[in-house]
Amino acid sequence: MAKPVVALEKVIIRFAGDSGDGMQLTGDRFTHETASFGNDLSTLPDFPAEIRAPAGTLPGVSAFQLHFADHAIATPGDAADVLVAMNPAALRSNLHHVRRGGTLIVNKDEFTKRALEKVGYAADPLDDGSLESYNLNAVNLTTLTVEALKGFDITKKEAERAKNMFALGLLSWLYDRGTEGTKAFLRAKFGRKPEILAANIAAFEAGWAYGETTEDFAVQYEIAPAPLPEGTYRNITGNIALSYGLIAASQLSGLPLFLGSYPITPASDILHELSRHKQFGVRTLQLEDEIAGIGAALGAAYGGSLAVTTTSGPGIALKAETIGLAVATELPLVVVDVQRGGPSTGLPTKTEQADLLQAMYGRNGESPVPIVAPQSPSDCFHAAIEASRIALTYRTPVFLLSDGYLANGSEPWRIPEVAELPDLHVDFATEPNHVDEDGQPVFWPFKRDPETLARPWAIPGTPGLEHRIGGIEKADGSGAISYDPDNHDFMVRTRQAKVDRIADSIPPLAVDDPDGRARVLVLGWGSTHGPIAAACHIVRSEGGAVAQAHLRHLNPFPANTGEVLRGYERVLIPEMNLGQLWMLIRAKYLVDAVGYHQVRGLPFKATELADQIRELL
Amino acid sequence: MTIDLPTAPALSLVPKADAPQTAKDFKSDQEVRWCPGCGDYAILAAVQSFLPELGVRRENIVFVSGIGCSSRFPYYMNTYGMHSIHGRAPAIATGLSTSRPDLSVWVVTGDGDALSIGGNHFLHALRRNVNIKILLFNNRIYGLTKGQYSPTSEAGKITKSTPMGSIDYPFNPISVALGAEASFVARTIDSDRKHLVGVLRAAAAHEGTALVEIYQNCNIFNDGAWDPLKDAGIREDNLIRLEHGQPIRFGRDGQKGVARRDDGMLMVVDDVSECGGECLWVHDAHAAEPSTAFALSRLADFTTLEHTAIGVFRDVARPVYDQLLAQQLDRAAAAGPGDLAGLLRGRDTWTIG
């Protein structure tokens, strides 16, 4: 007999287990089924930097949080409603992420004396009453999985490893997710190992059946699809969206895409993804170091490619000198920084937005570089196109500041029509653009477009336009080496003016203030958009008035930024750093903005931000 | 051996010039600003006189340099060029060459630029075998920063930064390049125009990365560094000229030579008549195995320069990075060009509305 079905508006599930337990895969599959079902969703993978820390230890725990709902949501959620804990370490390190009254689904088999001692449990939390305020479901996941796979020609160890599929099956039943997508996925993954494939599918189905029959789970839940705008959707992570944005920019500009890169967490997936798409003429080079990565990209830019380098904060430090060369030579170059916790190696797998000032100022000399920051995983697609547009139009390096949360987090994305995307067509210089003293036509590499101040892009192979560029200061116009004081002063100011002029081509800063009576503005940038939006939603639902504005362009700022800021009595700037945008805004606009800062390697919780907003109301 | 450069496979993708060119075509309008008497002038003149032989369009030639005296070179060439940052020219040239197979890409660097700050890029360009030609001007000193010791300076050298003598052990650039899996390695001397051009010709014809070390005199900070290889009357006993397929003989009357010992090591024979010339080692630049080339690079005494070999040490065919990359792109495109809409859509979508 079918169990009763309870309708929910939203659920936050957290999967946690050993690094080897396949929790990222389990979370990812559940996300795919949830996306296909039409819920809005947001995910947060939370894993250690170590590949496999010792089994059963706290540092080895890998988690994946998924928030899904029947309405539009902006964050992976604050406190989980459900925690799936595959061992004592996972329970111990993740319990504080679960709300009181939440559901715990725990793999009881792993709660042995030795495993408990390893993570500092003096008594078994499943028996000692310490979890009374939760809805505890201790399930023998390993035993049940091994039982279900008895007839298969696989080892006990292989059978045990399928326990994540059992858990996935159980959760899929509990929340009425589809099963076909996961089965298709398994078929693709294990197609060459029929026994393993059959075992995984059997474990998955056994988990589903267990939910249906056991008395431990009395009800099934239903979360209706969210009323999102019409369109065709897919689920996408920030790194994939960013990769697609670069491929799209290449197609839209008609220039071949060139990526010079060096592996670094959490940016490597962009290198991996782009290297799979050579049919678009994409060249990906994994160079010997970060410096060579950007060096090769700059060489390709000189040759007429849409050139990109991808890295994280430590790599930007190494690339700084070459970014300066790109500023001096005025060549288009997209520099992707997927920010992570710093300084130095810091927290490689955790998120932070503390590279803003490095992007702004981290070079010798006056070296202005435009900065674009995406605000959500799917927005990485459009931000990559925008960064490419600025680079190609203004002949400048451009920073694209993503972060670890955007890179690995995912959300549903309304797939755009290619025809909706901007035209990035570029005209290379083909003719002399000046007449010398003898009346001869000549090419001047630093004779600028009067509107954009961009210099002409003449690529090697163009007859008659042979010229030399380099890091030494060049004379305005002719591009000959120049040590002239007035020329240097002019060139420094002109490079700055060129970047400032980009403000003419970007949309004004928009404010979200539903009833128009807010006196407090929350200003953010980058991946804090979701938590800030959710916090504003909380405050507004209590009757509070608060406005939200989010900066996509951080250099230059939109032209109306000062005007917007001065329209509010209080301005709150939450950042996952110690106040970098806050400092820039205060310095530039003389606005007494208030900062709120966390550098915990995790996105803001909406409830915490809501507290900060309430204090200013 | 004569090489017909315009038909060399290394230049097969570079568009050919419509009309013969002269050295003058390759001189830019910029005033050359090296110190009077600098060895760089001779190299510049040799390169400008040699480039017309390539028979390719001037606009398809690019010189990329790093930082240092030698790295001003691109400004004086009426080709495309980039004067980049210290040590990074091989990386920049790698991006340019791999994305533009229709270009002839040359790197100009120095002993500090290539072997100190840019050591990593130098090694990896050689390992990858990118289709670039690297001209390494070695003057055993830092010139532009005014006289500090370089990674090729001899041990004990007194310079501004080593008033009590350098305690660094020097690199042998040829040995380094051979150890880095280079497919073409040669050495020549700034003042020997004929030899220099001969080596440039062989380098230009080589498919893949070619390293040409050029012994160059810095007459301000390290004058006479290579005199034992230049001064008539001494040089004959010091200089070993390598020629592919020829027994290695040197000395004033060709009385000296290089032979292989019973244990396989190379040795200098002071009087070849003792073995009637039979014992001499015949130089094979195309030997698959680099050990003998390496041994030849080790004959020299780095302080006295006795037994310094010049010429092409190694010139072997090895898959070229640019071509391998192009082949992968071609293979991917064979299944049809990329479909952007299809890419964005992926395989797992749902529709609302």
PDB file of C-alpha atoms in Angstrom, chain B residues 57-184:
ATOM      1  CA  ARG B  57      56.890  36.853 -46.452  1.00  0.00           C
ATOM      2  CA  ARG B  58      58.386  39.341 -44.047  1.00  0.00           C
ATOM      3  CA  GLU B  59      55.005  39.905 -42.382  1.00  0.00           C
ATOM      4  CA  ASN B  60      54.902  36.225 -41.448  1.00  0.00           C
ATOM      5  CA  ILE B  61      58.104  36.407 -39.424  1.00  0.00           C
ATOM      6  CA  VAL B  62      57.916  37.267 -35.725  1.00  0.00           C
ATOM      7  CA  PHE B  63      60.743  37.888 -33.276  1.00  0.00           C
ATOM      8  CA  VAL B  64      59.886  37.491 -29.588  1.00  0.00           C
ATOM      9  CA  SER B  65      62.377  38.414 -26.894  1.00  0.00           C
ATOM     10  CA  GLY B  66      62.615  38.664 -23.127  1.00  0.00           C
ATOM     11  CA  ILE B  67      64.663  41.220 -21.218  1.00  0.00           C
ATOM     12  CA  GLY B  68      68.342  42.023 -21.490  1.00  0.00           C
ATOM     13  CA  CYS B  69      70.601  43.624 -24.073  1.00  0.00           C
ATOM     14  CA  SER B  70      69.954  40.874 -26.621  1.00  0.00           C
ATOM     15  CA  SER B  71      66.216  41.216 -26.151  1.00  0.00           C
ATOM     16  CA  ARG B  72      66.189  44.634 -27.828  1.00  0.00           C
ATOM     17  CA  PHE B  73      66.725  42.691 -31.028  1.00  0.00           C
ATOM     18  CA  PRO B  74      63.083  42.707 -32.266  1.00  0.00           C
ATOM     19  CA  TYR B  75      63.004  46.522 -32.397  1.00  0.00           C
ATOM     20  CA  TYR B  76      65.671  46.471 -35.069  1.00  0.00           C
ATOM     21  CA  MET B  77      63.933  43.941 -37.280  1.00  0.00           C
ATOM     22  CA  ASN B  78      61.347  45.122 -39.780  1.00  0.00           C
ATOM     23  CA  THR B  79      59.130  42.157 -39.005  1.00  0.00           C
ATOM     24  CA  TYR B  80      56.434  41.652 -36.391  1.00  0.00           C
ATOM     25  CA  GLY B  81      57.908  41.490 -32.922  1.00  0.00           C
ATOM     26  CA  MET B  82      57.359  41.535 -29.198  1.00  0.00           C
ATOM     27  CA  HIS B  83      59.834  42.644 -26.562  1.00  0.00           C
ATOM     28  CA  SER B  84      58.285  40.896 -23.598  1.00  0.00           C
ATOM     29  CA  ILE B  85      59.306  40.326 -19.992  1.00  0.00           C
ATOM     30  CA  HIS B  86      62.271  38.659 -18.393  1.00  0.00           C
ATOM     31  CA  GLY B  87      62.604  34.985 -19.259  1.00  0.00           C
ATOM     32  CA  ARG B  88      59.127  34.492 -20.707  1.00  0.00           C
ATOM     33  CA  ALA B  89      59.737  34.722 -24.435  1.00  0.00           C
ATOM     34  CA  PRO B  90      59.649  30.940 -25.030  1.00  0.00           C
ATOM     35  CA  ALA B  91      56.205  30.767 -23.381  1.00  0.00           C
ATOM     36  CA  ILE B  92      54.851  33.658 -25.431  1.00  0.00           C
ATOM     37  CA  ALA B  93      56.359  32.226 -28.595  1.00  0.00           C
ATOM     38  CA  THR B  94      54.764  28.859 -27.768  1.00  0.00           C
ATOM     39  CA  GLY B  95      51.303  30.433 -27.716  1.00  0.00           C
ATOM     40  CA  LEU B  96      51.944  32.334 -30.921  1.00  0.00           C
ATOM     41  CA  SER B  97      53.491  29.439 -32.816  1.00  0.00           C
ATOM     42  CA  THR B  98      50.892  26.850 -31.813  1.00  0.00           C
ATOM     43  CA  SER B  99      48.002  29.161 -32.706  1.00  0.00           C
ATOM     44  CA  ARG B 100      49.538  30.444 -35.945  1.00  0.00           C
ATOM     45  CA  PRO B 101      51.279  27.712 -37.949  1.00  0.00           C
ATOM     46  CA  ASP B 102      51.656  30.178 -40.826  1.00  0.00           C
ATOM     47  CA  LEU B 103      54.307  32.138 -38.910  1.00  0.00           C
ATOM     48  CA  SER B 104      58.055  31.711 -38.617  1.00  0.00           C
ATOM     49  CA  VAL B 105      58.655  32.440 -34.934  1.00  0.00           C
ATOM     50  CA  TRP B 106      62.075  33.316 -33.529  1.00  0.00           C
ATOM     51  CA  VAL B 107      63.043  33.835 -29.904  1.00  0.00           C
ATOM     52  CA  VAL B 108      65.983  36.048 -29.009  1.00  0.00           C
ATOM     53  CA  THR B 109      67.301  35.591 -25.495  1.00  0.00           C
ATOM     54  CA  GLY B 110      70.454  35.757 -23.399  1.00  0.00           C
ATOM     55  CA  ASP B 111      72.256  33.640 -20.846  1.00  0.00           C
ATOM     56  CA  GLY B 112      70.469  35.304 -17.922  1.00  0.00           C
ATOM     57  CA  ASP B 113      67.096  35.515 -19.667  1.00  0.00           C
ATOM     58  CA  ALA B 114      67.028  31.901 -20.872  1.00  0.00           C
ATOM     59  CA  LEU B 115      68.967  30.084 -18.184  1.00  0.00           C
ATOM     60  CA  SER B 116      68.237  31.992 -14.973  1.00  0.00           C
ATOM     61  CA  ILE B 117      64.860  33.683 -14.742  1.00  0.00           C
ATOM     62  CA  GLY B 118      63.443  31.850 -17.740  1.00  0.00           C
ATOM     63  CA  GLY B 119      65.058  28.467 -17.148  1.00  0.00           C
ATOM     64  CA  ASN B 120      61.779  26.656 -16.783  1.00  0.00           C
ATOM     65  CA  HIS B 121      60.260  27.940 -20.024  1.00  0.00           C
ATOM     66  CA  PHE B 122      63.498  27.261 -21.885  1.00  0.00           C
ATOM     67  CA  LEU B 123      63.513  23.612 -20.768  1.00  0.00           C
ATOM     68  CA  HIS B 124      59.867  23.017 -21.541  1.00  0.00           C
ATOM     69  CA  ALA B 125      59.945  24.639 -24.978  1.00  0.00           C
ATOM     70  CA  LEU B 126      62.770  22.259 -25.888  1.00  0.00           C
ATOM     71  CA  ARG B 127      60.938  19.282 -24.401  1.00  0.00           C
ATOM     72  CA  ARG B 128      57.697  20.052 -26.265  1.00  0.00           C
ATOM     73  CA  ASN B 129      59.468  20.664 -29.540  1.00  0.00           C
ATOM     74  CA  VAL B 130      57.385  23.697 -30.481  1.00  0.00           C
ATOM     75  CA  ASN B 131      58.237  25.054 -33.925  1.00  0.00           C
ATOM     76  CA  ILE B 132      60.295  28.010 -32.683  1.00  0.00           C
ATOM     77  CA  LYS B 133      63.933  28.939 -33.184  1.00  0.00           C
ATOM     78  CA  ILE B 134      65.749  30.137 -30.070  1.00  0.00           C
ATOM     79  CA  LEU B 135      68.831  32.326 -30.474  1.00  0.00           C
ATOM     80  CA  LEU B 136      70.626  32.420 -27.126  1.00  0.00           C
ATOM     81  CA  PHE B 137      73.237  35.175 -26.992  1.00  0.00           C
ATOM     82  CA  ASN B 138      75.727  33.988 -24.374  1.00  0.00           C
ATOM     83  CA  ASN B 139      78.144  36.623 -23.101  1.00  0.00           C
ATOM     84  CA  ARG B 140      78.618  35.094 -19.641  1.00  0.00           C
ATOM     85  CA  ILE B 141      77.593  38.320 -17.896  1.00  0.00           C
ATOM     86  CA  TYR B 142      74.582  40.502 -17.087  1.00  0.00           C
ATOM     87  CA  GLY B 143      74.977  43.498 -19.339  1.00  0.00           C
ATOM     88  CA  LEU B 144      71.786  45.540 -19.053  1.00  0.00           C
ATOM     89  CA  THR B 145      71.926  45.520 -15.253  1.00  0.00           C
ATOM     90  CA  LYS B 146      75.561  46.523 -15.596  1.00  0.00           C
ATOM     91  CA  GLY B 147      77.863  43.730 -14.775  1.00  0.00           C
ATOM     92  CA  GLN B 148      76.723  40.964 -12.444  1.00  0.00           C
ATOM     93  CA  TYR B 149      77.710  37.322 -12.993  1.00  0.00           C
ATOM     94  CA  SER B 150      75.349  35.139 -15.049  1.00  0.00           C
ATOM     95  CA  PRO B 151      74.494  31.438 -14.901  1.00  0.00           C
ATOM     96  CA  THR B 152      77.188  30.799 -17.507  1.00  0.00           C
ATOM     97  CA  SER B 153      79.899  32.864 -15.808  1.00  0.00           C
ATOM     98  CA  GLU B 154      82.931  30.832 -14.843  1.00  0.00           C
ATOM     99  CA  ALA B 155      83.331  29.910 -11.171  1.00  0.00           C
ATOM    100  CA  GLY B 156      85.424  32.426  -9.284  1.00  0.00           C
ATOM    101  CA  LYS B 157      84.470  35.325 -11.557  1.00  0.00           C
ATOM    102  CA  ILE B 158      84.869  38.736  -9.958  1.00  0.00           C
ATOM    103  CA  THR B 159      81.866  40.924 -10.753  1.00  0.00           C
ATOM    104  CA  LYS B 160      79.957  43.732  -9.053  1.00  0.00           C
ATOM    105  CA  SER B 161      77.857  41.222  -7.148  1.00  0.00           C
ATOM    106  CA  THR B 162      80.727  38.790  -6.521  1.00  0.00           C
ATOM    107  CA  PRO B 163      83.636  40.941  -5.325  1.00  0.00           C
ATOM    108  CA  MET B 164      85.303  37.864  -3.820  1.00  0.00           C
ATOM    109  CA  GLY B 165      84.563  35.689  -6.835  1.00  0.00           C
ATOM    110  CA  SER B 166      81.469  33.809  -7.924  1.00  0.00           C
ATOM    111  CA  ILE B 167      80.757  30.646  -5.980  1.00  0.00           C
ATOM    112  CA  ASP B 168      78.072  29.555  -8.492  1.00  0.00           C
ATOM    113  CA  TYR B 169      78.831  26.619 -10.739  1.00  0.00           C
ATOM    114  CA  PRO B 170      78.017  27.525 -14.357  1.00  0.00           C
ATOM    115  CA  PHE B 171      75.558  25.899 -16.728  1.00  0.00           C
ATOM    116  CA  ASN B 172      76.710  24.484 -20.030  1.00  0.00           C
ATOM    117  CA  PRO B 173      73.750  25.549 -22.231  1.00  0.00           C
ATOM    118  CA  ILE B 174      74.331  22.800 -24.787  1.00  0.00           C
ATOM    119  CA  SER B 175      74.363  20.126 -22.083  1.00  0.00           C
ATOM    120  CA  VAL B 176      71.238  21.617 -20.523  1.00  0.00           C
ATOM    121  CA  ALA B 177      69.412  21.642 -23.857  1.00  0.00           C
ATOM    122  CA  LEU B 178      70.390  18.055 -24.646  1.00  0.00           C
ATOM    123  CA  GLY B 179      69.224  16.998 -21.195  1.00  0.00           C
ATOM    124  CA  ALA B 180      65.918  18.743 -21.876  1.00  0.00           C
ATOM    125  CA  GLU B 181      65.259  16.473 -24.884  1.00  0.00           C
ATOM    126  CA  ALA B 182      66.037  19.165 -27.463  1.00  0.00           C
ATOM    127  CA  SER B 183      65.766  17.966 -31.048  1.00  0.00           C
ATOM    128  CA  PHE B 184      68.140  20.606 -32.440  1.00  0.00           C
TER     129      PHE B 184
END
